[in-house]
Amino acid sequence: MRRNWWKILGVLFVGYTIVAGFLTPVPRMNILNETIRNLYFHVPMWFAMMVLLTVSVVYSILYLRKFNIKDDVISSQFAYAGILFSLLGMATGMQWASGTWDSGTPNYFGWTGDVKQKCAAICILIYFAYVILRGGLKDEDKRAKISAVYNIFAYALMIPLLYIIPRSDKVNSLHPGAKGNPAFNQYDLDNTMKLVFYPSVIGWILISLWVANLFTRYRLLELKKENAL
Amino acid sequence: MISKELVSLIKKDLLIEWRQKHTLYGVLLYVSATVFAVYMMTGQPEAKIWNALFWITQLFVAINSVAKSFLQEHPNRFRYYYTLTGPATYLLAKMIYSMVLLVIMSLVSFLLFNMLLGSPLVQTSLFALITAIGSVSLSVLFTFLSAIASRANNNASLVAILGFPLVIPILMVLSNLAMKAVMPVYQPGWWSLALVLMMLDALIIICGIILFPFLWQE
């Protein structure tokens, strides 16, 4: 129980986010109106994804140093959980954008063709390729080594993709933070929003770590059953 | 010392390419057939479409000409190279060899595009320069992916699977850079975009050199 304090904290924070996120007052902004509450759910998904993918890369590096298959399991399962949260981030973002951004071409699916959206989609595709790479390799050690190399390579290329390309001023983005300023300072000027937003980020990150932790433990049990460990 | 090894490794690959002319001609035929197929379908499109089609063609040419840089080597021969040279030298040699190959192929496809699909360009030499720089970027990326694929049971289709998502940002930057040569438009931030491309290239090469030793040892 004492070791699981962070899980309880995560549940409490996310529970608080859900209750307070829908009940506390939010600033009335033009067009955004009540949809601004999505900030508590959409933005933390990307934070959680970045945390999970970073942990995944760290374990890939650890694997390449020590060649311990457990590091590979952790790395791959965190990457899978990261993909899950990137899909959730995409879904919440698209749903938000479909109501608030006018891209000129109305699109039922909420695809606005915004540069941030495109970059996020590319990022998801890169990690899908990671899944396919792992699926294609049968030999355990080979799979671990090659996918670790690809994971590090993909992560290193993803950073400029997510942070530099949307901000190179060639392309205009409707997404806040497109011009180099941190993403949400124009929204959370309001102090009551900060009170919900920060706990929600921490809570969702903790929950995402818990999800990845469950993935990892399940996979380790599977391997133990196959006597592969 | 290292540079001597590098030069002889590049020379070896180019010599093999020159002696086995059938593969070289094969790629040339592939390039011309692709451009011709594009021409048959679109005729002479407007400038923006021309640009897009050109870079898509470049992508396929890159996959077919560069992907084999590692895949054409027999797995056992890696052990022989292992005794002769270091991983960084070997990877750099392969990258430079694919750059040479792809620059030639790109310029051929550039000529064919101008011949068949018409020439909407306003700055031909600038476009040729961007083509050359673009083929450098594409070849370093696909050489490294080819190294990964050669380790993964020599699976050639893996290069395309891994490469397509990774190459999209590079193609995006390249086609935006090329727009300056295609249409007389004012493009603010062209140089910063060029800088982004250079940084991406440098990043790919550095990551490749750091990570390749792990693929190299068995």
Tab-separated table of C-alpha atoms in Angstrom, chain A residues 61 64-65 67 115 118-119 122 124-130 132-133 136-139 142 145-146 148-150 152-158 160-161 164-165 168-171, chain B residues 140-141 144-145 148 151-153 155 158 161-163 165-166 168-170 172-173 176 179 187-190 192-193 196 199-200 203-205 207-208 211-212 214-215 217-218:
chain	number	residue	atom	x	y	z
A	61	ILE	CA	19.186	3.325	-23.921
A	64	LEU	CA	21.632	-1.001	-25.275
A	65	ARG	CA	24.013	-0.553	-22.339
A	67	PHE	CA	21.286	-5.963	-22.790
A	115	VAL	CA	0.063	21.901	-38.775
A	118	LYS	CA	-0.436	16.948	-38.942
A	119	CYS	CA	2.714	16.703	-36.862
A	122	ILE	CA	3.068	11.841	-38.214
A	124	ILE	CA	1.566	8.517	-34.267
A	125	LEU	CA	2.522	6.948	-37.610
A	126	ILE	CA	6.185	6.773	-36.551
A	127	TYR	CA	5.235	4.808	-33.453
A	128	PHE	CA	2.893	2.567	-35.439
A	129	ALA	CA	5.958	1.712	-37.537
A	130	TYR	CA	7.706	0.822	-34.271
A	132	ILE	CA	5.127	-3.185	-36.886
A	133	LEU	CA	8.905	-3.455	-36.624
A	136	GLY	CA	7.981	-8.547	-37.673
A	137	LEU	CA	10.907	-9.839	-35.655
A	138	LYS	CA	10.672	-13.212	-33.998
A	139	ASP	CA	14.074	-13.491	-32.355
A	142	LYS	CA	17.321	-9.167	-32.191
A	145	LYS	CA	18.157	-4.516	-30.017
A	146	ILE	CA	16.742	-3.349	-33.342
A	148	ALA	CA	15.686	-0.044	-29.222
A	149	VAL	CA	17.795	1.485	-31.990
A	150	TYR	CA	14.716	2.518	-33.955
A	152	ILE	CA	15.944	6.167	-30.021
A	153	PHE	CA	16.243	7.256	-33.651
A	154	ALA	CA	12.518	7.962	-33.959
A	155	TYR	CA	12.397	9.864	-30.689
A	156	ALA	CA	15.352	12.017	-31.701
A	157	LEU	CA	13.634	12.897	-34.982
A	158	MET	CA	10.269	13.469	-33.314
A	160	PRO	CA	12.298	18.691	-33.924
A	161	LEU	CA	9.110	17.580	-35.613
A	164	ILE	CA	10.528	23.207	-34.459
A	165	ILE	CA	8.476	22.609	-37.585
A	168	SER	CA	8.965	27.762	-38.206
A	169	ASP	CA	6.850	30.644	-39.383
A	170	LYS	CA	6.169	29.240	-42.836
A	171	VAL	CA	2.929	27.762	-41.677
B	140	VAL	CA	21.213	9.565	-45.222
B	141	LEU	CA	17.823	8.689	-43.735
B	144	PHE	CA	20.340	4.200	-41.835
B	145	LEU	CA	16.928	2.559	-42.194
B	148	ILE	CA	18.155	-1.477	-39.574
B	151	ARG	CA	19.672	-6.574	-39.466
B	152	ALA	CA	15.993	-7.463	-39.381
B	153	ASN	CA	16.251	-10.537	-41.595
B	155	ASN	CA	13.523	-7.484	-45.035
B	158	LEU	CA	10.762	-2.795	-43.817
B	161	ILE	CA	7.422	0.800	-43.578
B	162	LEU	CA	9.873	2.489	-41.222
B	163	GLY	CA	10.830	5.197	-43.663
B	165	PRO	CA	6.450	8.174	-41.465
B	166	LEU	CA	9.966	9.442	-40.753
B	168	ILE	CA	7.194	12.998	-44.206
B	169	PRO	CA	8.664	15.965	-42.273
B	170	ILE	CA	11.722	16.017	-44.530
B	172	MET	CA	7.359	18.670	-46.162
B	173	VAL	CA	10.345	20.933	-45.581
B	176	ASN	CA	8.187	24.100	-49.060
B	179	MET	CA	8.143	26.363	-53.758
B	187	GLN	CA	8.375	33.334	-48.629
B	188	PRO	CA	9.331	34.695	-45.245
B	189	GLY	CA	11.441	32.372	-43.164
B	190	TRP	CA	12.884	30.471	-46.118
B	192	SER	CA	15.130	29.289	-41.217
B	193	LEU	CA	13.383	26.428	-42.980
B	196	VAL	CA	15.767	23.240	-40.043
B	199	MET	CA	19.735	20.422	-38.570
B	200	LEU	CA	17.561	17.417	-39.364
B	203	LEU	CA	20.704	14.937	-36.418
B	204	ILE	CA	20.165	11.873	-38.610
B	205	ILE	CA	23.900	11.486	-39.249
B	207	CYS	CA	22.121	9.530	-34.386
B	208	GLY	CA	23.229	7.079	-37.063
B	211	LEU	CA	23.400	3.947	-32.894
B	212	PHE	CA	24.997	2.023	-35.747
B	214	PHE	CA	24.693	-1.579	-31.847
B	215	LEU	CA	23.357	-2.854	-35.151
B	217	GLN	CA	27.798	-6.102	-33.531
B	218	GLU	CA	25.880	-9.338	-33.289
